[in-house]
Amino acid sequence: MDTTILNCYELLTNNLTAGVIIRDPAGKILYVSPYTEVLTGFSLASIAAYPGDFLASVIAEQDKERYQRARSICDLGEDILVRCQITHRSGIPLWIETHLVPVTDQEGNTEATMSVSVDVTATINYQRQIEEQNRDLNDFTYMVSHDLKAPIFTVKGMASALREDYGKVLDQDGLELVEFILDATNRLDALIKSLLEYSTVSTKQLEQSPVSLEAILQDVLQDQSEEIERSQASIIVDSHLPVVKGEPVRLYQVFSNLIGNALKYSSPRRVPMVQIKLEPSAPHLLAISISDNGLGIPEGKLEDIFRPFVRLHGNTRDGNGIGLACVRKIVERLGGHVNAQSTEGEGSTFTVILPRDSRVQHQDEAVDH
Amino acid sequence: MDPKLKTPILLVDDGLAHRALVRRALRKAGIENPLIEAGSLGEAEVLLKNCSCGAPILAVLDLNLTDGRGTSLLKDMRGQERFKNLPIIMLSTSELSTDITESYGVGATCYIVKTEDPLAFSRDISSCVLFWLKQAELS
């Protein structure tokens, strides 16, 4: 190997907070960065003298297979990112993200393998903390919603009984009071339902499988055909929508909500038009846009609308303001993202970004999130 | 009068108001049977042991009681010869399939949800009780 290149690497990597190891095809260590000692707790000398793949030796049992798979991909000439747990010499478990890179000569022959490992323990711990808090919050929401059902049943039942049994002796004002009570309890009911729905969206684990977006959209349009006919809306769907990995029920919910909204928030001044298109995106993702020519969303509210119970048009439309919050939750749980763009008075476009159906040995598969 | 319409109905629910609503629903439907009411598993057990008024002809049990699950009382009752075939209706605000399955699993005759529509609930519980009192043959 050209020593000038090595010198460049040495200078750079001597100063990086990353563990860099370069091995030749025979397995001999060509270079170990100083930080590798900090990262793993083993001296540079012992790492250099290790007979075999040193990194593999510190990887935790449950991740060994995944690391080996990534290693094999690298040996075939492709670079790959893999996240694994390792055991520091002191016994402390750490998380590292390793980039395995084949170093090739001008003819494309592998001259060496380089691994660049970064400590991501803090990130992982933070993620786990958040996941746990979310679980706790969901459990709490679910529990509270459940417990609220009994008193609501009472208030509703009693108000209804009052109206039925004593309606005749109440004057207009009295009857109105009872109506107010019943109205409010209906709202309480709807709120509870939404809370329960929102909390179960991420707790109920469903089967992930390859899902045909075309089929999902057909189902959604079929189920909303009455509304579509009533509003005379024209719906245009891209013809080559792909297959995506996900939970069919949840994906149905996402598109049902988005298309339902497009119809719900249409402008009274024109015939509603909804277009569903596949948009260009990064190769491991796919992006679907749902555009409408409806009322639009004021610029400052483009993020707000995804929050639970935010309703831009008050009670003028059916619903509880939980739909978009659920959509975001579902999409994020599938590893994707959803956002909105809009021009108030002209229409809106919602874009759903999802990871593609995973192919075997896809780079992303080795990155565990 | 048909003795079936004079034999008491057991009602177990820890909510005073819920018991009142069930009572009202039954009375409105013309069900005149005396009601023996219990607010907990403990109270229900005492009532059933004494039974000076004679064994109930039907029971309505709430699933979530302060001192336990209605299904445990149900299980106990099914274990007693005299209540093996008693029509026992489970009531709950819960629509969880696990609760429904559990109830049928320990021998509930049927499961009725305390739905958000008071008129519908009233109709459901009273028509169910009427069915078992008037139309079905009891053992």
Coordinates of C-alpha atoms in Angstrom, one line a residue:
Chain A
M1 CA 0.0 0.0 0.0
D2 CA 1.2 3.5 -0.8
T3 CA 2.8 4.9 2.3
T4 CA 1.7 8.5 1.5
I5 CA -1.9 7.4 1.8
L6 CA -1.2 5.7 5.0
N7 CA 0.5 8.8 6.4
C8 CA -2.6 10.9 5.5
Y9 CA -4.8 8.5 7.2
E10 CA -2.6 8.3 10.2
L11 CA -2.5 12.1 10.6
L12 CA -6.3 12.3 10.3
T13 CA -7.2 9.3 12.4
N14 CA -4.7 10.0 15.1
N15 CA -6.9 12.9 16.0
L16 CA -10.3 11.4 15.5
T17 CA -12.5 10.3 18.3
A18 CA -13.2 7.1 16.4
G19 CA -11.7 3.6 16.5
V20 CA -10.1 3.0 13.1
I21 CA -8.6 -0.4 12.3
I22 CA -7.1 -1.3 8.9
R23 CA -6.4 -5.0 8.1
D24 CA -5.0 -6.6 5.0
P25 CA -6.7 -9.5 3.3
A26 CA -4.6 -11.9 5.3
G27 CA -5.9 -10.3 8.5
K28 CA -2.7 -8.6 9.5
I29 CA -3.3 -5.2 11.3
L30 CA -1.9 -2.4 9.2
Y31 CA -3.1 0.5 11.4
V32 CA -5.0 1.0 14.7
S33 CA -6.1 4.5 15.7
P34 CA -5.1 5.7 19.2
Y35 CA -8.8 6.2 20.1
T36 CA -9.5 2.5 19.6
E37 CA -7.7 2.0 23.0
V38 CA -10.1 4.4 24.6
L39 CA -13.1 2.9 22.9
T40 CA -12.4 -0.7 23.7
G41 CA -10.1 -0.6 26.7
F42 CA -7.5 -2.8 25.1
S43 CA -4.0 -1.5 24.5
L44 CA -3.0 -0.8 20.9
A45 CA -0.3 -3.4 21.2
S46 CA -2.7 -6.2 22.2
I47 CA -5.1 -5.1 19.4
A48 CA -2.4 -5.2 16.8
A49 CA -1.2 -8.6 18.0
Y50 CA -4.7 -10.1 18.1
P51 CA -4.9 -13.2 15.8
G52 CA -8.0 -12.5 13.8
D53 CA -10.7 -9.9 13.7
F54 CA -10.2 -7.9 16.9
L55 CA -13.5 -6.0 16.6
A56 CA -15.5 -9.3 16.2
S57 CA -14.0 -10.4 19.5
V58 CA -15.4 -7.5 21.6
I59 CA -18.8 -7.6 20.0
A60 CA -21.6 -8.8 22.3
E61 CA -22.9 -12.3 21.8
Q62 CA -26.3 -11.2 20.5
D63 CA -24.8 -9.0 17.8
K64 CA -22.0 -11.3 16.6
E65 CA -24.1 -12.8 13.7
R66 CA -25.2 -9.4 12.5
Y67 CA -21.6 -8.1 12.5
Q68 CA -20.4 -11.2 10.6
R69 CA -23.1 -10.6 7.9
A70 CA -21.9 -7.0 7.6
R71 CA -18.4 -8.3 7.4
S72 CA -19.3 -10.6 4.5
I73 CA -20.9 -7.8 2.6
C74 CA -17.8 -5.7 3.0
D75 CA -15.6 -8.7 1.9
L76 CA -17.7 -8.7 -1.3
G77 CA -16.7 -5.2 -2.0
E78 CA -19.5 -3.1 -0.6
D79 CA -19.2 -0.7 2.3
I80 CA -21.7 -1.0 5.1
L81 CA -22.8 0.5 8.3
V82 CA -23.6 -1.7 11.3
R83 CA -24.6 -0.9 14.9
C84 CA -23.5 -3.3 17.6
Q85 CA -23.1 -3.6 21.3
I86 CA -19.6 -4.3 22.5
T87 CA -18.1 -5.1 25.8
H88 CA -15.4 -2.7 27.0
R89 CA -12.4 -4.4 28.7
S90 CA -13.7 -3.1 32.0
G91 CA -16.9 -5.0 31.4
I92 CA -19.1 -2.0 30.7
P93 CA -21.4 -2.5 27.7
L94 CA -21.1 0.1 25.0
W95 CA -22.8 0.7 21.7
I96 CA -20.8 1.4 18.6
E97 CA -21.7 2.3 15.0
T98 CA -19.1 0.8 12.7
H99 CA -18.5 1.7 9.0
L100 CA -16.9 -1.2 7.3
V101 CA -15.1 0.0 4.1
P102 CA -13.2 -2.1 1.6
V103 CA -10.1 -0.4 0.4
T104 CA -9.5 -1.2 -3.2
D105 CA -6.6 -0.6 -5.7
Q106 CA -7.1 0.9 -9.1
E107 CA -8.3 -2.5 -10.6
G108 CA -10.9 -2.9 -7.9
N109 CA -9.1 -5.6 -5.9
T110 CA -9.5 -5.4 -2.2
E111 CA -6.2 -4.4 -0.7
A112 CA -7.4 -3.9 2.9
T113 CA -10.5 -3.6 5.0
M114 CA -11.0 -0.5 7.2
S115 CA -13.4 -0.2 10.1
V116 CA -14.3 3.1 11.6
S117 CA -16.2 2.8 14.9
V118 CA -17.9 5.6 16.7
D119 CA -19.4 5.4 20.3
V120 CA -23.2 5.9 20.1
T121 CA -24.0 4.7 23.6
A122 CA -25.4 8.0 24.6
T123 CA -27.8 8.1 21.6
I124 CA -28.9 4.5 22.2
N125 CA -29.6 5.2 25.8
Y126 CA -31.5 8.3 25.1
Q127 CA -33.6 6.5 22.5
R128 CA -34.4 3.8 24.9
Q129 CA -35.3 6.3 27.6
I130 CA -37.7 8.0 25.2
E131 CA -39.2 4.7 24.1
E132 CA -39.8 3.8 27.7
Q133 CA -41.4 7.1 28.5
N134 CA -43.6 6.7 25.4
R135 CA -44.7 3.3 26.6
D136 CA -45.4 4.7 30.1
L137 CA -47.4 7.6 28.6
N138 CA -49.4 5.2 26.4
D139 CA -50.2 2.9 29.2
F140 CA -51.2 5.9 31.3
T141 CA -53.4 7.3 28.6
Y142 CA -55.0 4.0 28.0
M143 CA -55.7 3.4 31.7
V144 CA -57.2 6.8 32.2
S145 CA -59.4 6.6 29.2
H146 CA -60.7 3.3 30.4
D147 CA -61.4 4.5 33.9
L148 CA -63.2 7.5 32.6
K149 CA -65.8 5.4 30.9
A150 CA -67.7 4.5 34.0
P151 CA -68.5 8.0 35.3
I152 CA -69.3 9.1 31.7
F153 CA -71.8 6.3 31.5
T154 CA -73.4 7.5 34.7
V155 CA -73.7 11.2 33.7
K156 CA -75.1 10.3 30.3
G157 CA -77.5 7.7 31.7
M158 CA -78.7 10.1 34.4
A159 CA -79.1 13.1 32.1
S160 CA -81.0 11.0 29.6
A161 CA -83.2 9.5 32.3
L162 CA -83.9 13.1 33.6
R163 CA -85.0 14.2 30.2
E164 CA -87.1 11.0 29.7
D165 CA -88.8 10.9 33.1
Y166 CA -89.0 14.6 34.0
G167 CA -88.9 16.3 30.7
K168 CA -92.6 17.1 31.0
V169 CA -92.3 19.0 34.2
L170 CA -89.3 21.0 33.0
D171 CA -89.7 24.3 31.1
Q172 CA -87.7 25.3 28.0
D173 CA -84.8 26.5 30.1
G174 CA -84.7 23.4 32.2
L175 CA -84.8 21.2 29.1
E176 CA -82.0 23.2 27.6
L177 CA -79.8 22.6 30.7
V178 CA -80.3 18.9 30.2
E179 CA -79.4 19.2 26.5
F180 CA -76.2 21.0 27.4
I181 CA -75.2 18.2 29.8
L182 CA -75.9 15.5 27.2
D183 CA -73.9 17.4 24.5
A184 CA -70.9 17.8 26.7
T185 CA -71.0 14.1 27.6
N186 CA -71.0 13.3 23.8
R187 CA -67.9 15.3 23.5
L188 CA -66.3 13.5 26.4
D189 CA -67.1 10.2 24.8
A190 CA -65.5 11.3 21.5
L191 CA -62.4 12.5 23.4
I192 CA -62.0 9.2 25.2
K193 CA -62.4 7.3 22.0
S194 CA -59.7 9.4 20.4
L195 CA -57.4 9.0 23.3
L196 CA -57.8 5.3 23.3
E197 CA -57.2 5.2 19.5
Y198 CA -54.1 7.3 19.8
S199 CA -52.6 5.3 22.6
T200 CA -53.1 2.0 20.9
V201 CA -51.7 3.1 17.6
S202 CA -48.2 2.4 18.8
T203 CA -48.7 -0.2 21.4
K204 CA -50.6 -2.8 19.4
Q205 CA -47.9 -4.6 17.5
L206 CA -49.2 -5.9 14.2
E207 CA -47.7 -8.1 11.5
Q208 CA -45.3 -6.4 9.1
S209 CA -45.4 -7.8 5.6
P210 CA -45.0 -6.6 2.0
V211 CA -48.0 -4.4 1.3
S212 CA -49.3 -3.3 -2.1
L213 CA -50.0 0.4 -1.9
E214 CA -52.2 0.1 -4.9
A215 CA -54.4 -2.4 -3.1
I216 CA -54.5 -0.2 0.0
L217 CA -55.6 2.8 -2.0
Q218 CA -58.2 0.9 -3.8
D219 CA -59.7 -0.2 -0.5
V220 CA -59.6 3.3 0.8
L221 CA -61.3 4.7 -2.2
Q222 CA -63.9 2.0 -2.2
D223 CA -64.7 2.6 1.5
Q224 CA -65.0 6.4 0.9
S225 CA -66.9 6.0 -2.4
E226 CA -70.1 7.5 -1.0
E227 CA -68.4 10.7 0.1
I228 CA -66.5 10.9 -3.2
E229 CA -69.7 10.6 -5.2
R230 CA -71.5 13.1 -3.0
S231 CA -68.8 15.7 -3.5
Q232 CA -68.3 14.8 -7.1
A233 CA -64.6 14.7 -6.3
S234 CA -62.2 13.5 -9.0
I235 CA -59.4 11.3 -7.6
I236 CA -56.3 10.6 -9.7
V237 CA -54.0 7.8 -8.6
D238 CA -50.5 7.2 -10.0
S239 CA -50.5 3.9 -11.9
H240 CA -47.3 2.4 -10.6
L241 CA -47.4 2.5 -6.9
P242 CA -44.9 0.1 -5.3
V243 CA -45.0 -2.5 -2.6
V244 CA -43.8 -1.3 0.8
K245 CA -43.0 -3.2 4.0
G246 CA -45.4 -2.4 6.8
E247 CA -48.6 -3.3 8.6
P248 CA -51.6 -3.3 6.2
V249 CA -54.1 -2.1 8.8
R250 CA -52.0 0.8 9.8
L251 CA -51.1 1.8 6.2
Y252 CA -54.8 1.7 5.5
Q253 CA -55.4 4.0 8.4
V254 CA -52.8 6.5 7.2
F255 CA -54.2 6.8 3.7
S256 CA -57.8 6.6 4.8
N257 CA -57.1 9.6 7.1
L258 CA -55.2 11.6 4.5
I259 CA -57.7 11.1 1.7
G260 CA -60.6 11.6 4.1
N261 CA -59.1 14.9 5.1
A262 CA -58.6 15.9 1.5
L263 CA -62.3 15.4 0.9
K264 CA -63.4 16.8 4.2
Y265 CA -61.5 20.1 3.9
S266 CA -62.4 20.7 0.3
S267 CA -63.3 24.2 -0.8
P268 CA -67.0 25.0 -1.4
R269 CA -66.0 27.0 -4.5
R270 CA -64.7 24.3 -6.6
V271 CA -65.0 20.6 -7.4
P272 CA -62.6 18.7 -5.2
M273 CA -59.6 17.1 -6.8
V274 CA -57.3 14.7 -5.1
Q275 CA -54.1 13.4 -6.6
I276 CA -52.0 10.6 -5.3
K277 CA -48.5 10.4 -6.8
L278 CA -45.2 8.6 -6.3
E279 CA -42.5 11.2 -5.8
P280 CA -38.8 11.0 -6.4
S281 CA -36.8 10.0 -3.3
A282 CA -33.6 8.4 -2.0
P283 CA -33.2 4.8 -3.3
H284 CA -34.0 3.1 0.0
L285 CA -37.1 5.2 0.6
L286 CA -40.3 5.9 -1.2
A287 CA -42.4 9.1 -1.1
I288 CA -46.1 9.3 -1.8
S289 CA -47.9 12.7 -2.0
I290 CA -51.6 13.3 -1.5
S291 CA -52.5 16.7 -3.0
D292 CA -55.8 18.4 -2.9
N293 CA -57.3 21.7 -4.1
G294 CA -59.1 22.4 -0.8
L295 CA -59.1 25.0 1.9
G296 CA -55.3 24.8 2.5
I297 CA -53.5 25.3 5.8
P298 CA -52.1 28.6 7.2
E299 CA -48.3 28.6 7.0
G300 CA -47.7 28.8 10.8
K301 CA -49.9 25.7 11.4
L302 CA -48.1 23.2 9.1
E303 CA -46.6 21.4 12.1
D304 CA -49.4 22.1 14.6
I305 CA -51.9 20.1 12.6
F306 CA -50.0 16.9 13.5
R307 CA -50.5 17.5 17.2
P308 CA -53.3 15.6 19.0
F309 CA -56.6 17.6 19.2
V310 CA -55.5 20.5 17.1
R311 CA -58.4 21.5 14.9
L312 CA -58.1 24.4 12.5
H313 CA -61.8 24.6 11.7
G314 CA -63.2 24.0 15.2
N315 CA -66.2 21.8 15.2
T316 CA -67.4 22.7 11.7
R317 CA -66.3 19.2 10.5
D318 CA -66.6 15.7 11.9
G319 CA -63.8 14.3 13.8
N320 CA -61.7 14.9 16.9
G321 CA -58.4 16.2 15.7
I322 CA -56.7 12.9 16.3
G323 CA -56.4 11.7 12.7
L324 CA -53.2 13.4 11.7
A325 CA -51.6 12.7 15.0
C326 CA -52.3 9.0 14.5
V327 CA -51.0 9.2 10.9
R328 CA -47.7 10.7 12.1
K329 CA -47.4 8.2 14.9
I330 CA -48.0 5.2 12.5
V331 CA -45.7 6.5 9.8
E332 CA -42.9 7.2 12.3
R333 CA -43.2 3.8 13.8
L334 CA -42.8 2.3 10.4
G335 CA -39.5 4.2 10.2
G336 CA -40.8 7.0 7.9
H337 CA -42.0 10.6 8.1
V338 CA -45.0 12.7 7.0
N339 CA -45.1 16.4 6.4
A340 CA -47.5 19.0 4.9
Q341 CA -47.1 21.8 2.4
S342 CA -49.9 24.2 1.7
T343 CA -51.1 27.4 0.2
E344 CA -54.0 28.7 2.2
G345 CA -57.1 29.0 0.0
E346 CA -55.6 26.9 -2.7
G347 CA -54.9 23.4 -1.4
S348 CA -52.4 21.2 0.4
T349 CA -50.0 18.4 -0.2
F350 CA -49.2 15.8 2.4
T351 CA -46.1 13.7 1.7
V352 CA -45.6 10.3 3.3
I353 CA -42.1 8.9 3.2
L354 CA -41.6 5.2 4.0
P355 CA -38.7 2.8 3.9
R356 CA -39.0 0.5 0.9
D357 CA -39.7 -3.2 1.2
S358 CA -36.3 -4.4 2.6
R359 CA -34.2 -6.4 0.1
V360 CA -31.9 -9.1 1.4
Q361 CA -28.5 -7.6 2.3
H362 CA -29.8 -4.1 2.0
Q363 CA -27.5 -1.7 3.7
D364 CA -30.2 -0.4 5.9
E365 CA -31.0 -3.8 7.3
A366 CA -27.6 -3.9 9.1
V367 CA -28.3 -0.6 10.8
D368 CA -30.4 -1.4 13.8
H369 CA -32.6 1.4 15.1
Chain B
M1 CA -98.7 -14.7 38.3
D2 CA -95.9 -16.7 36.8
P3 CA -93.5 -17.5 39.7
K4 CA -90.6 -16.6 37.4
L5 CA -91.7 -13.0 37.5
K6 CA -91.7 -12.9 41.3
T7 CA -88.3 -14.5 41.9
P8 CA -85.5 -12.0 42.8
I9 CA -82.8 -10.9 40.3
L10 CA -79.3 -10.5 41.7
L11 CA -77.5 -7.3 40.7
V12 CA -73.8 -6.9 41.5
D13 CA -72.2 -3.6 40.6
D14 CA -70.0 -1.3 42.8
G15 CA -71.5 1.8 41.2
L16 CA -74.6 3.0 43.0
A17 CA -75.5 5.1 40.0
H18 CA -74.9 2.2 37.6
R19 CA -77.2 -0.1 39.7
A20 CA -79.8 2.7 39.6
L21 CA -79.6 2.8 35.8
V22 CA -79.9 -0.9 35.5
R23 CA -82.8 -1.0 37.9
R24 CA -84.5 1.8 36.0
A25 CA -84.0 0.1 32.7
L26 CA -85.6 -3.1 34.0
R27 CA -88.6 -1.4 35.6
K28 CA -89.3 0.7 32.5
A29 CA -89.4 -2.6 30.5
G30 CA -92.1 -3.8 33.0
I31 CA -89.8 -6.2 34.9
E32 CA -91.2 -6.3 38.4
N33 CA -89.0 -9.0 40.0
P34 CA -87.5 -7.8 43.3
L35 CA -83.8 -6.9 43.0
I36 CA -81.2 -8.1 45.4
E37 CA -78.3 -5.7 45.1
A38 CA -74.6 -6.0 46.1
G39 CA -71.9 -3.5 45.8
S40 CA -68.9 -5.8 46.0
L41 CA -67.9 -9.5 45.7
G42 CA -67.9 -9.7 49.5
E43 CA -71.5 -8.5 49.8
A44 CA -72.6 -10.7 47.0
E45 CA -71.2 -13.8 48.6
V46 CA -73.0 -13.0 51.9
L47 CA -76.2 -12.5 50.1
L48 CA -76.0 -15.7 48.2
K49 CA -75.1 -17.7 51.3
N50 CA -78.1 -16.4 53.2
C51 CA -80.7 -16.3 50.4
S52 CA -83.6 -16.2 52.8
C53 CA -85.7 -14.9 49.9
G54 CA -84.9 -17.9 47.8
A55 CA -82.3 -18.4 45.1
P56 CA -82.2 -15.7 42.3
I57 CA -83.7 -16.5 39.0
L58 CA -81.1 -14.5 37.1
A59 CA -77.9 -12.5 37.9
V60 CA -76.4 -9.4 36.4
L61 CA -72.7 -9.0 37.3
D62 CA -70.4 -6.1 36.7
L63 CA -66.9 -7.1 35.5
N64 CA -64.8 -4.6 37.4
L65 CA -65.7 -4.5 41.1
T66 CA -63.7 -2.7 43.8
D67 CA -62.7 -6.0 45.5
G68 CA -62.1 -8.1 42.4
R69 CA -63.3 -9.3 39.0
G70 CA -66.9 -10.2 38.4
T71 CA -65.6 -13.3 36.7
S72 CA -64.4 -14.8 39.9
L73 CA -67.9 -14.6 41.4
L74 CA -69.2 -16.1 38.2
K75 CA -66.7 -19.0 38.4
D76 CA -67.7 -19.6 42.1
M77 CA -71.4 -19.6 41.2
R78 CA -70.9 -22.0 38.3
G79 CA -69.1 -24.3 40.7
Q80 CA -72.3 -24.6 42.8
E81 CA -75.0 -27.0 41.7
R82 CA -77.8 -24.6 42.3
F83 CA -76.3 -21.9 40.0
K84 CA -74.8 -24.1 37.3
N85 CA -77.4 -23.2 34.8
L86 CA -78.5 -19.8 36.1
P87 CA -78.6 -17.1 33.4
I88 CA -75.8 -14.8 34.4
I89 CA -75.3 -11.6 32.4
M90 CA -71.9 -9.9 32.5
L91 CA -71.9 -6.1 32.3
S92 CA -69.0 -3.8 31.6
T93 CA -67.8 -0.5 30.1
S94 CA -65.0 -2.5 28.6
E95 CA -65.2 -3.7 25.0
L96 CA -61.9 -5.5 25.2
S97 CA -62.0 -8.8 23.4
T98 CA -59.9 -10.3 26.3
D99 CA -62.6 -9.4 28.8
I100 CA -65.3 -10.8 26.6
T101 CA -63.5 -14.0 26.0
E102 CA -62.6 -14.4 29.6
S103 CA -66.3 -13.9 30.7
Y104 CA -67.6 -16.5 28.2
G105 CA -64.7 -18.7 29.2
V106 CA -65.9 -18.9 32.8
G107 CA -69.5 -19.5 31.9
A108 CA -71.2 -16.2 31.3
T109 CA -74.6 -16.5 29.6
C110 CA -73.9 -13.3 27.7
Y111 CA -71.9 -10.1 27.8
I112 CA -73.4 -6.7 27.5
V113 CA -71.4 -3.5 27.1
K114 CA -72.4 -0.4 29.0
T115 CA -72.4 1.6 25.8
E116 CA -72.3 5.4 25.5
D117 CA -75.9 5.5 24.2
P118 CA -78.1 5.3 27.3
L119 CA -81.3 4.4 25.4
A120 CA -79.5 1.6 23.6
F121 CA -78.1 0.2 26.8
S122 CA -81.4 0.4 28.5
R123 CA -83.0 -1.5 25.7
D124 CA -80.2 -4.1 25.5
I125 CA -80.2 -5.0 29.1
S126 CA -83.9 -5.1 29.5
S127 CA -84.6 -7.1 26.4
C128 CA -81.9 -9.6 27.4
V129 CA -83.4 -10.1 30.9
L130 CA -86.9 -10.3 29.4
F131 CA -85.8 -13.0 27.0
W132 CA -84.4 -15.1 29.8
L133 CA -87.5 -14.6 32.0
K134 CA -90.2 -15.0 29.4
Q135 CA -89.0 -16.7 26.3
A136 CA -86.3 -19.1 27.3
E137 CA -86.8 -22.2 29.3
L138 CA -84.9 -22.2 32.5
S139 CA -83.6 -25.3 34.2

